[in-house]
Each structure stands twice: as structure tokens, then as C-alpha cells.
Amino acid sequence: MIETLERDAAEVDDDLSAAGLLALARSRKAAEDRAAADLLDVAARWADLHPPESIHSAASFAVPGCEHEEPIAGPGTPLVAEFCIAELGAVLGISTTAAKRLVGHALELRHRLPRLWTGVQSGAVPAWRARSVAETTIHSSPPLTVEAAAFVDSQVAAAAGRIGPAQLDRLVAEAIKRYDLADADPADDPEDGWQHVDPRHATLHGEDVHYAGTMRFEAELDIADALDLDRALAHGAATMKALGSEASLDVRRSAALGDLARTQTALDLFTQSGRAARATDEGGRVAREAVHEGGRVAREAVHEGGRVAREERAGVSRPHLPPEGGRVAREERAGVSRPHLPHSREVVLHAHFNVGDTVLDATGRLEEGQRLILLDHVKDWCTDTHNKVTIRPVIDLNAELSTPAYEPTTRIREALILRNKTCVFPWCTRSARRCDLDHVIPHDAGGPTSTSNLAPLCRTHHRLKTHSSWHYETTAPGTYEWTSPHGHRFRRDPTGTQPIGDDPPDVPRPRRR
């Protein structure tokens, strides 16, 4: 193998040999690091050009929503005029939020972490490593004082360019802890933290979605609550198995947890005095259910055979027990009828599918979280008669919808959301469902309330358009051309953002108060 590589290297031009390619890769990486360091310097200088004093207004009183000064780094760093961040982000091809983070990191490094800043500018520390330290010191809880940040800087700067990312994170955390400003960690020292830090939590890891359509839910509960939940899941899993479910125990327990979330009544309830409910079987005997030691949870025994009809003959009524999602037909075959139950699912999801026979048409887009969803999942939800499913009529996105009123109708709003999907400011990715609808031509200037003159803008960019010299126009349905205060132009359409034209001539700096 080695001989083959050497022969292939000898057959190519010297400039493309293995040694030449490695040297080229090293030089390109050095150029990339140098460019990243220069970008941080540019970001800091851009903030210098837009201090709070650069915010000027002809009005002598504050107008709600107008530009304000904003702290974007830790204590001790200069404030920045809010609206300047958007133009820097647009020119760089990143969102306003990402641009704010870039400027914040630059100011944090230059003013509170000067040793790291010097290392970045000299090439000793890659910019991305210094930015990871700045991100931690900016958002540390409790906030780091100037002295605390300087201590972290002194401990980290010398090693930041020579260690890996994980080790660097640990070094920063250790430096903060040694300065005695970090929150107590109960997992690290229970005798130190357990009395004043409550470890209980219930966390949905919504960013981690499996292709099977599942998400991970993690919780730490009170001991009594954990035991109660375990028995509830065991009861639900046993009931599903009795009804004919062939799924594994883990799958049935997971489905039982979903039933608890939808109805909160998966267990038989007791009277307030804590006495167990009684049920009479076909021989007239009384079956007593055992009560948990805390008097909160009943432990139900599943009859051999598990047939619902036999339970009904025994006088056991469970009108509160919800059917397992997507298995209503199996319950109906078992003789279960629960038409009186309310709709169990009240989660509002917006799924979009194409109509056709291709494989891709079986996969749609779920607006919540911008995730993919299988058509089989939606069919499974619709199979359950206790799931509330609303099918909205198809909206022709090419049709012109209008209203004489200032406020758009629900149909107009839905059409704009489906057409644009996100805020239409350059590079912004905020969902259109969480945006305002802005009149491109103001309504008081004669602009109609119609799909051709409305656009979704998130609150930040709506304020930016209203109270700054940013402006835009509609060139086609769903296509907008923006112009920044310094003359940079961008085209935004449903496919994304694209810069237009060359760099504009220099614009004089704004007058200061």
C-alpha cells in the first residue's frame, strides 16, 4: 500500500505531491485562522463605530420600540447601538443573532480577556477556541465580575492554543470554580450542595429526534413520585399487554407514559380518605386493591387472560383509561367502547405533505422544530378516535387575498406563513408563525392589507424596519429586496438570501447627539 502511494505521488506534478498538499493545507489553515482573528477585530471596531451616542432621534421623548443601547458582553464591556448588529450580520451572511454573538465575543475578549485577545491576534490561539471561552464567561452564572474574568484569562490564556476543546472547557470551569463564583454542584459534593440545590427536573431533549419519530425525555423525581410513576407505568404496560399488544415492555411503558401525559388519570382514583376502591367479581366476592404505603397509588392486578369483557362482567369500570395510540381497532375487537372520553391529544402540530406517488411524498415537514415526519405517523394519530385531528383546507399560495381592514384575516396570515415559512429579513430563520405581519408599503400611506403587501417579520426586524433606515420592497410574491443603511442590497425569497450587486459607495457616519 505504501509503495502504491509513493508511486502515485511520483507520477503527479511536484506541486501536487503529498508533501506539497500537506504544506498547502497548513498554509490554508493558517490563512483561515488569520482571517478569523481579523474578523473578530473588525467586529470590535464595528462596535466602536456604533456606541450609544450614535443613536440620534429628532424626538425629545422615547418612542416605544425604537433603537436602544444594548449590552452584548459581560460587565465592563462597552454598550452598542442595537440596530448596527443587523447590517454586519447581513453583510457576513449570518443571522442577526449570530452577528450579535460575534460582536459580543470580540468585545469580551478585547476588554475582559486581553491575554486571550493578544493570543488570537498573534496567531497563538485559534479564534474559535478563544470564542468558546468568551461564550462561557459572558453567560456564566452568577455573572463574572471584571476581576473574575481577568483571573480566568490569566489561568487559561497560556494553554488555550495547546489543548483540546474538552480540556479547555474543563480548564475554564475549574478557573471559575477556583475564583469561588460558580454555583454549587450537588453531583460533585453532595454534602456541600444537596441542601440548597434541588436536583429535580423534567427535561425534553427536543433537539435530538430519532428517525423512528421518537424523542428522549429525562427526569429526576422525588422518591415517592418516582415510585408512583413506576407503578403507573407498570400498570399501563400490563393493561396494554392484556389488550393484545405484542410490543416489548419498554415500548409499552413508554406508551403508558404518553397516556399519563394526555389524561393524567391512568390509575384508578381513590376517595380523599385514601380507602381503596372495591370491585365485585362474577362470584360476588370483593377484590381489595392494595394501596401504596403513601396512600397515593393503587396496585391493580391483571386477571389471567386479560379480557376486558371479563372485567366488565366482574363489575370493573375504567372509563378514564385512554386507548393506546393507534390501536383503537384492537380495543374494539376486545369489546371496549369509550365514546364518552374527551379528546386526549391537544398538541397543535403543522405538517405539510405533497400529493403524489413518489417515495418522498411519504415524508413531510413538521413546522415545530423544522423536523421531518413520516406519513405513517400521521395515519397512526388519525386512527385513534380520541385524538383531535383538524384538516385545514388547502390554500392556493398564488391567489391574491386581501381585506379592507388593517388587521389581516386568519386566511391571509396562514397563506403568508405557508408561503414564506420564516421571517423575510436577510438570513433570519425565525418561524413565520412567531412573527408579526408587516405592511411593506405602510397602511397609512395607502398600502393594502393583502398577500402582495404583507410579509412576516420577527419583532426585532419589524422594529428595525420601522425605526431605522432599513427598507424593502416586494418584487414578486414571496420575494423581497432589502437595502441596508449603508446601501447593501439583498434578495430574500423562499429559497434563502442572496446579496445583490457590488459594494455600495461609502456612506458618511451618522450624526451624533
Coordinates of C-alpha atoms in Angstrom, one line a residue:
M1 CA 0.0 0.0 0.0
I2 CA 2.8 2.4 0.9
E3 CA 4.6 1.6 -2.3
T4 CA 1.5 2.4 -4.3
L5 CA 1.1 5.8 -2.6
E6 CA 4.7 6.6 -3.3
R7 CA 4.4 5.6 -7.0
D8 CA 1.2 7.7 -7.4
A9 CA 2.9 10.7 -5.8
A10 CA 5.8 10.4 -8.1
E11 CA 3.6 10.4 -11.2
V12 CA 1.9 13.7 -10.4
D13 CA 3.3 17.2 -10.6
D14 CA 5.6 18.2 -7.8
D15 CA 3.2 20.9 -6.7
L16 CA 0.6 18.3 -6.1
S17 CA 2.7 15.7 -4.3
A18 CA 1.9 14.5 -0.8
A19 CA 4.4 17.0 0.7
G20 CA 3.1 19.8 -1.4
L21 CA -0.6 19.1 -0.5
L22 CA 0.2 19.0 3.2
A23 CA 2.1 22.3 3.0
L24 CA -0.8 23.8 1.1
A25 CA -3.3 22.5 3.7
R26 CA -1.2 24.0 6.5
S27 CA -0.9 27.4 4.8
R28 CA -4.7 27.5 4.1
K29 CA -5.4 26.6 7.7
A30 CA -3.1 29.4 8.9
A31 CA -4.9 31.8 6.5
E32 CA -8.2 30.7 7.8
D33 CA -7.1 31.3 11.4
R34 CA -5.7 34.7 10.4
A35 CA -9.0 35.6 8.7
A36 CA -11.0 34.6 11.8
A37 CA -8.8 36.7 14.0
D38 CA -9.2 39.7 11.6
L39 CA -12.9 39.2 11.6
L40 CA -13.0 39.5 15.4
D41 CA -11.0 42.7 15.2
V42 CA -13.4 44.1 12.6
A43 CA -16.4 43.2 14.7
A44 CA -14.9 45.0 17.7
R45 CA -14.2 48.1 15.6
W46 CA -17.7 48.0 14.2
A47 CA -19.0 48.2 17.7
D48 CA -16.6 51.1 18.3
L49 CA -18.3 53.0 15.4
H50 CA -21.7 52.5 17.0
P51 CA -21.7 53.5 20.6
P52 CA -24.9 54.5 22.4
E53 CA -24.1 58.1 21.5
S54 CA -24.6 57.3 17.8
I55 CA -28.3 56.7 18.5
H56 CA -29.9 60.0 17.5
S57 CA -33.6 61.0 17.2
A58 CA -35.4 64.2 16.4
A59 CA -38.0 63.5 19.1
S60 CA -37.4 64.7 22.6
F61 CA -39.3 61.7 24.1
A62 CA -38.8 58.0 23.9
V63 CA -40.8 56.2 21.2
P64 CA -41.7 52.6 22.1
G65 CA -39.8 50.1 20.0
C66 CA -37.1 52.5 18.9
E67 CA -33.4 51.7 18.9
H68 CA -31.7 51.4 22.3
E69 CA -28.2 50.7 23.7
E70 CA -27.6 47.1 24.4
P71 CA -25.1 45.1 26.5
I72 CA -23.9 42.2 24.4
A73 CA -20.9 41.0 26.5
G74 CA -20.0 40.8 30.2
P75 CA -19.9 43.6 32.8
G76 CA -17.3 46.2 32.0
T77 CA -17.6 46.0 28.2
P78 CA -19.0 49.0 26.2
L79 CA -22.6 49.2 25.2
V80 CA -23.5 49.0 21.5
A81 CA -26.3 50.7 19.4
E82 CA -28.8 47.9 18.9
F83 CA -29.6 48.2 15.2
C84 CA -26.0 48.2 13.9
I85 CA -25.7 44.4 14.5
A86 CA -28.2 43.5 11.8
E87 CA -26.2 45.2 9.0
L88 CA -23.0 43.5 10.0
G89 CA -24.8 40.1 10.0
A90 CA -26.4 40.7 6.7
V91 CA -23.0 41.5 5.0
L92 CA -21.4 38.5 6.6
G93 CA -24.3 36.2 5.5
I94 CA -25.3 35.3 9.1
S95 CA -28.3 35.9 11.2
T96 CA -28.6 38.9 13.5
T97 CA -28.4 36.6 16.5
A98 CA -25.1 35.1 15.2
A99 CA -23.7 38.6 14.5
K100 CA -24.6 39.7 18.0
R101 CA -22.7 36.7 19.3
L102 CA -19.7 37.6 17.2
V103 CA -19.5 41.2 18.3
G104 CA -20.1 40.1 21.9
H105 CA -17.2 37.6 21.8
A106 CA -15.0 40.3 20.3
L107 CA -15.8 42.8 23.0
E108 CA -15.5 40.2 25.7
L109 CA -12.1 39.2 24.5
R110 CA -10.7 42.7 23.9
H111 CA -11.9 44.2 27.2
R112 CA -12.2 41.3 29.7
L113 CA -9.9 38.6 28.4
P114 CA -6.9 40.7 27.0
R115 CA -4.4 37.8 27.2
L116 CA -6.6 35.6 25.0
W117 CA -7.2 38.6 22.7
T118 CA -3.5 39.1 22.2
G119 CA -3.0 35.3 21.6
V120 CA -5.7 35.4 18.9
Q121 CA -4.2 38.4 17.1
S122 CA -0.7 36.9 17.3
G123 CA -1.8 33.6 15.9
A124 CA -1.0 31.6 19.1
V125 CA -4.7 30.8 19.9
P126 CA -7.3 30.0 17.2
A127 CA -10.2 32.4 17.2
W128 CA -12.8 29.6 17.7
R129 CA -11.1 28.5 20.9
A130 CA -11.0 32.0 22.3
R131 CA -14.6 32.5 21.4
S132 CA -15.6 29.4 23.3
V133 CA -14.0 30.8 26.4
A134 CA -15.7 34.2 25.8
E135 CA -19.1 32.4 25.4
T136 CA -18.6 30.8 28.8
T137 CA -17.5 33.9 30.6
I138 CA -20.3 36.0 29.1
H139 CA -23.1 33.6 30.2
S140 CA -21.6 32.3 33.5
S141 CA -24.0 32.2 36.4
P142 CA -23.6 34.2 38.6
P143 CA -22.1 36.8 36.2
L144 CA -18.4 37.1 36.3
T145 CA -17.0 40.4 37.5
V146 CA -14.2 42.1 35.7
E147 CA -11.7 40.8 38.3
A148 CA -13.1 37.2 37.9
A149 CA -12.9 37.4 34.1
A150 CA -9.3 38.6 34.4
F151 CA -8.5 35.6 36.7
V152 CA -9.9 33.2 34.2
D153 CA -7.9 34.9 31.4
S154 CA -4.7 34.6 33.4
Q155 CA -5.3 30.9 34.0
V156 CA -6.4 29.9 30.5
A157 CA -4.5 32.1 28.0
A158 CA -1.2 30.3 28.2
A159 CA -2.7 26.8 27.5
A160 CA -5.7 27.7 25.2
G161 CA -3.8 27.1 22.0
R162 CA -2.2 23.8 23.1
I163 CA -5.1 21.7 24.5
G164 CA -8.2 20.2 23.1
P165 CA -11.7 21.7 23.3
A166 CA -13.0 19.4 26.0
Q167 CA -9.9 20.0 28.2
L168 CA -10.2 23.8 27.5
D169 CA -13.8 23.7 28.7
R170 CA -12.8 21.9 31.9
L171 CA -9.9 24.4 32.5
V172 CA -12.3 27.3 32.2
A173 CA -14.8 25.7 34.5
E174 CA -12.1 24.9 37.1
A175 CA -10.8 28.5 36.9
I176 CA -14.3 29.9 37.6
K177 CA -14.7 27.5 40.4
R178 CA -11.4 28.4 42.0
Y179 CA -12.5 32.1 42.0
D180 CA -15.4 30.9 44.1
L181 CA -18.1 32.3 41.8
A182 CA -19.6 29.2 40.4
D183 CA -22.8 27.7 41.6
A184 CA -22.5 24.7 43.9
D185 CA -22.7 21.4 42.1
P186 CA -24.6 18.8 44.1
A187 CA -23.3 15.9 42.0
D188 CA -19.8 16.9 42.7
D189 CA -20.1 17.2 46.5
P190 CA -23.5 16.1 47.9
E191 CA -22.6 17.3 51.4
D192 CA -22.0 20.8 50.1
G193 CA -24.8 21.2 47.7
W194 CA -27.8 19.0 48.4
Q195 CA -29.4 21.2 51.0
H196 CA -29.7 24.3 48.8
V197 CA -29.8 22.9 45.2
D198 CA -32.9 21.0 44.2
P199 CA -31.8 18.4 41.6
R200 CA -35.4 17.6 40.5
H201 CA -36.1 18.3 36.8
A202 CA -38.0 17.0 33.8
T203 CA -36.3 17.8 30.5
L204 CA -37.3 17.1 27.0
H205 CA -34.4 16.8 24.6
G206 CA -36.2 18.2 21.7
E207 CA -33.1 18.8 19.5
D208 CA -32.5 15.0 19.4
V209 CA -35.1 13.4 17.2
H210 CA -34.8 9.8 16.1
Y211 CA -35.7 8.7 12.6
A212 CA -38.3 6.4 14.2
G213 CA -40.2 9.5 15.3
T214 CA -39.1 9.4 19.0
M215 CA -37.6 12.0 21.4
R216 CA -35.8 11.5 24.7
F217 CA -37.3 12.7 27.9
E218 CA -35.2 12.7 31.1
A219 CA -36.4 13.4 34.6
E220 CA -35.2 13.3 38.2
L221 CA -38.1 12.9 40.7
D222 CA -38.9 12.8 44.3
I223 CA -38.6 9.3 45.6
A224 CA -42.3 8.9 46.3
D225 CA -43.2 10.4 42.9
A226 CA -40.7 8.1 41.2
L227 CA -42.2 5.0 42.8
D228 CA -45.7 6.2 41.9
L229 CA -44.7 6.8 38.3
D230 CA -43.0 3.4 38.1
R231 CA -46.2 1.6 39.3
A232 CA -48.4 3.6 37.0
L233 CA -46.2 2.7 34.0
A234 CA -46.2 -1.0 35.1
H235 CA -50.0 -0.9 35.3
G236 CA -50.3 0.7 31.9
A237 CA -47.9 -1.7 30.3
A238 CA -49.7 -4.7 31.8
T239 CA -53.1 -3.3 30.6
M240 CA -51.8 -2.9 27.0
K241 CA -50.5 -6.5 27.1
A242 CA -53.8 -7.7 28.3
L243 CA -55.5 -5.9 25.4
G244 CA -53.3 -7.8 23.0
S245 CA -50.3 -5.6 22.5
E246 CA -47.2 -7.5 21.3
A247 CA -44.8 -4.7 21.9
S248 CA -41.9 -5.1 24.3
L249 CA -42.1 -4.0 27.9
D250 CA -40.1 -0.9 27.3
V251 CA -42.3 0.2 24.4
R252 CA -45.4 -0.4 26.4
R253 CA -44.1 1.6 29.4
S254 CA -43.2 4.4 27.0
A255 CA -46.7 4.4 25.6
A256 CA -48.2 4.3 29.1
L257 CA -46.2 7.5 30.0
G258 CA -47.8 9.2 27.0
D259 CA -51.2 8.1 28.2
L260 CA -50.4 9.7 31.6
A261 CA -49.4 12.9 29.9
R262 CA -52.7 13.1 27.9
T263 CA -55.2 12.1 30.6
Q264 CA -53.5 12.3 34.0
T265 CA -55.9 9.5 35.1
A266 CA -54.2 6.3 34.0
L267 CA -54.6 4.9 37.6
D268 CA -57.9 4.2 39.4
L269 CA -58.5 7.2 41.7
F270 CA -59.3 6.8 45.4
T271 CA -61.5 8.7 47.7
Q272 CA -60.0 11.6 49.6
S273 CA -59.7 9.4 52.7
G274 CA -57.4 7.0 50.9
R275 CA -59.7 3.9 51.0
A276 CA -59.2 1.6 48.1
A277 CA -62.0 1.2 45.5
R278 CA -63.9 -2.1 45.7
A279 CA -64.9 -4.2 42.7
T280 CA -67.2 -7.2 42.8
D281 CA -66.3 -10.2 40.6
E282 CA -68.8 -12.7 39.0
G283 CA -68.8 -14.9 42.1
G284 CA -69.8 -12.0 44.3
R285 CA -66.5 -11.8 46.0
V286 CA -64.9 -8.5 46.8
A287 CA -61.5 -7.9 45.4
R288 CA -59.5 -5.4 47.5
E289 CA -56.8 -3.5 45.8
A290 CA -53.6 -2.9 47.7
V291 CA -52.8 0.8 48.4
H292 CA -49.3 2.1 48.2
E293 CA -47.7 3.0 51.6
G294 CA -48.0 6.7 50.9
G295 CA -51.8 6.3 50.3
R296 CA -51.5 7.7 46.8
V297 CA -51.3 4.9 44.2
A298 CA -53.4 1.7 43.8
R299 CA -51.7 -1.5 42.6
E300 CA -54.1 -3.3 40.3
A301 CA -53.8 -7.0 39.4
V302 CA -54.4 -8.0 35.8
H303 CA -56.8 -11.0 35.6
E304 CA -55.4 -14.1 33.9
G305 CA -56.5 -13.9 30.2
G306 CA -56.8 -10.1 30.5
R307 CA -60.1 -9.9 28.6
V308 CA -62.0 -6.6 29.0
A309 CA -65.3 -8.4 28.7
R310 CA -64.4 -10.5 31.8
E311 CA -63.6 -7.3 33.7
E312 CA -66.9 -5.8 32.7
R313 CA -68.8 -8.9 34.0
A314 CA -66.8 -8.5 37.2
G315 CA -68.2 -5.0 37.6
V316 CA -64.8 -3.2 37.0
S317 CA -65.3 0.0 35.1
R318 CA -62.4 2.0 33.8
P319 CA -63.9 4.8 31.7
H320 CA -60.9 7.0 32.4
L321 CA -58.4 4.6 30.8
P322 CA -57.4 6.0 27.4
P323 CA -56.8 3.7 24.4
E324 CA -53.3 3.1 23.3
G325 CA -52.4 5.5 20.5
G326 CA -53.0 3.9 17.0
R327 CA -54.6 0.7 18.3
V328 CA -58.3 1.5 18.6
A329 CA -59.3 -1.3 16.3
R330 CA -57.7 -3.9 18.6
E331 CA -59.6 -2.4 21.6
E332 CA -62.9 -2.5 19.6
R333 CA -62.3 -6.2 18.9
A334 CA -61.8 -6.7 22.6
G335 CA -65.2 -5.1 23.3
V336 CA -64.0 -1.7 24.5
S337 CA -66.1 1.3 23.7
R338 CA -65.3 4.7 25.1
P339 CA -67.2 7.3 23.1
H340 CA -67.6 9.5 26.2
L341 CA -63.9 10.2 26.6
P342 CA -62.7 13.7 25.7
H343 CA -60.0 14.2 23.1
S344 CA -56.8 13.2 24.7
R345 CA -54.3 14.9 22.4
E346 CA -54.4 18.7 22.4
V347 CA -50.9 19.3 20.9
V348 CA -51.1 21.5 17.8
L349 CA -48.8 20.4 15.0
H350 CA -48.5 21.7 11.5
A351 CA -47.5 19.0 9.0
H352 CA -47.1 19.5 5.2
F353 CA -47.1 16.7 2.7
N354 CA -47.0 16.7 -1.1
V355 CA -49.6 14.7 -3.0
G356 CA -48.1 12.1 -5.3
D357 CA -46.9 8.5 -5.6
T358 CA -43.1 9.0 -5.1
V359 CA -41.2 7.8 -2.1
L360 CA -40.5 11.4 -0.9
D361 CA -44.2 12.1 -0.7
A362 CA -44.4 9.7 2.3
T363 CA -42.2 12.1 4.2
G364 CA -43.4 15.6 5.1
R365 CA -42.2 18.6 7.0
L366 CA -43.2 19.4 10.6
E367 CA -43.1 23.1 11.3
E368 CA -42.4 22.7 15.0
G369 CA -38.7 22.2 15.2
Q370 CA -38.3 22.1 11.4
R371 CA -38.3 18.3 11.5
L372 CA -39.2 15.6 9.1
I373 CA -42.2 13.4 9.8
L374 CA -43.5 10.2 8.2
L375 CA -46.9 10.0 6.8
D376 CA -47.4 6.7 8.7
H377 CA -47.1 8.6 12.0
V378 CA -49.9 11.0 11.0
K379 CA -52.0 8.0 9.9
D380 CA -51.4 6.4 13.2
W381 CA -52.6 9.5 15.0
C382 CA -55.7 9.7 12.9
T383 CA -56.5 6.0 13.6
D384 CA -57.0 6.8 17.3
T385 CA -60.6 8.2 17.6
H386 CA -59.6 10.1 20.8
N387 CA -57.0 12.2 19.0
K388 CA -58.3 15.5 17.8
V389 CA -57.2 15.9 14.2
T390 CA -58.1 19.0 12.2
I391 CA -57.6 19.0 8.5
R392 CA -57.4 22.6 7.1
P393 CA -58.4 23.3 3.5
V394 CA -55.6 23.7 1.0
I395 CA -54.7 27.4 0.4
D396 CA -53.7 28.5 -3.1
L397 CA -50.4 30.4 -2.3
N398 CA -50.6 32.1 -5.8
A399 CA -54.0 33.6 -5.2
E400 CA -54.3 37.2 -4.1
L401 CA -56.0 37.6 -0.7
S402 CA -57.0 41.0 0.7
T403 CA -59.2 42.7 3.3
P404 CA -60.2 46.4 3.6
A405 CA -59.3 46.3 7.4
Y406 CA -55.8 47.0 8.8
E407 CA -55.6 43.6 10.6
P408 CA -55.1 40.6 8.2
T409 CA -57.6 37.8 8.3
T410 CA -56.7 34.3 9.5
R411 CA -56.7 33.0 6.0
I412 CA -54.3 35.8 4.9
R413 CA -52.0 35.1 7.8
E414 CA -51.9 31.3 7.1
A415 CA -51.2 31.9 3.4
L416 CA -48.2 34.2 4.3
I417 CA -46.9 31.7 6.8
L418 CA -47.0 28.8 4.4
R419 CA -45.5 30.8 1.5
N420 CA -42.6 32.4 3.4
K421 CA -42.0 29.9 6.3
T422 CA -39.7 32.3 8.2
C423 CA -39.1 36.0 8.8
V424 CA -38.2 37.6 5.5
F425 CA -35.3 39.7 6.8
P426 CA -31.9 38.6 5.2
W427 CA -30.6 35.4 6.8
C428 CA -33.3 35.3 9.6
T429 CA -34.7 31.8 10.4
R430 CA -37.4 32.7 13.0
S431 CA -40.6 30.8 12.2
A432 CA -43.2 32.8 10.5
R433 CA -45.8 31.7 13.0
R434 CA -44.0 33.7 15.7
C435 CA -43.7 36.8 13.5
D436 CA -45.6 40.0 13.0
L437 CA -47.2 40.7 9.6
D438 CA -45.8 43.9 8.3
H439 CA -47.2 46.2 5.6
V440 CA -44.4 46.6 3.1
I441 CA -46.0 49.8 2.0
P442 CA -47.4 51.3 5.2
H443 CA -51.1 51.1 5.6
D444 CA -51.5 54.8 6.3
A445 CA -49.6 55.5 3.1
G446 CA -52.1 53.6 1.0
G447 CA -50.6 50.1 1.3
P448 CA -53.3 47.4 1.1
T449 CA -53.7 44.6 3.6
S450 CA -53.1 41.8 1.1
T451 CA -50.8 38.9 0.5
S452 CA -48.8 41.1 -2.0
N453 CA -48.1 43.8 0.5
L454 CA -47.7 41.8 3.7
A455 CA -44.6 40.0 4.9
P456 CA -43.7 38.1 8.2
L457 CA -41.1 39.9 10.2
C458 CA -39.9 38.8 13.7
R459 CA -40.3 41.5 16.3
T460 CA -36.6 42.5 16.2
H461 CA -36.6 43.1 12.5
H462 CA -40.0 44.6 12.5
R463 CA -38.7 47.3 14.9
L464 CA -35.6 47.6 12.8
K465 CA -37.6 48.3 9.6
T466 CA -39.9 50.7 11.4
H467 CA -37.3 52.8 13.4
S468 CA -34.2 52.7 11.1
S469 CA -33.3 53.4 7.5
W470 CA -33.5 49.7 6.5
H471 CA -36.2 49.4 3.9
Y472 CA -37.5 46.7 1.5
E473 CA -39.9 46.2 -1.4
T474 CA -41.8 43.3 -2.9
T475 CA -40.6 42.3 -6.4
A476 CA -42.7 39.1 -6.7
P477 CA -44.9 37.0 -4.5
G478 CA -42.7 35.9 -1.7
T479 CA -39.6 37.7 -3.0
Y480 CA -38.3 40.9 -1.3
E481 CA -35.3 43.1 -1.9
W482 CA -33.8 44.8 1.1
T483 CA -31.5 47.8 1.3
S484 CA -29.3 48.4 4.4
P485 CA -28.5 51.9 5.8
H486 CA -25.1 51.7 4.0
G487 CA -26.6 50.7 0.7
H488 CA -26.1 47.0 0.7
R489 CA -28.9 45.1 -1.1
F490 CA -30.2 41.6 -0.5
R491 CA -32.8 39.5 -2.2
R492 CA -34.9 37.2 0.1
D493 CA -37.2 34.6 -1.3
P494 CA -38.4 31.1 -0.1
T495 CA -35.1 29.6 -1.1
G496 CA -33.0 31.9 1.1
T497 CA -31.0 35.1 0.9
Q498 CA -28.7 36.3 -1.8
P499 CA -26.6 39.5 -1.9
I500 CA -27.3 41.8 -4.9
G501 CA -24.7 43.9 -6.7
D502 CA -21.3 45.2 -5.7
D503 CA -20.3 47.1 -2.6
P504 CA -22.0 50.5 -2.4
P505 CA -20.1 53.7 -2.0
D506 CA -19.1 54.8 1.5
V507 CA -21.9 56.4 3.4
P508 CA -21.0 59.2 5.9
R509 CA -21.2 58.2 9.6
P510 CA -24.4 59.2 11.3
R511 CA -24.6 62.5 13.2
R512 CA -24.1 62.1 16.9
R513 CA -26.1 63.9 19.5

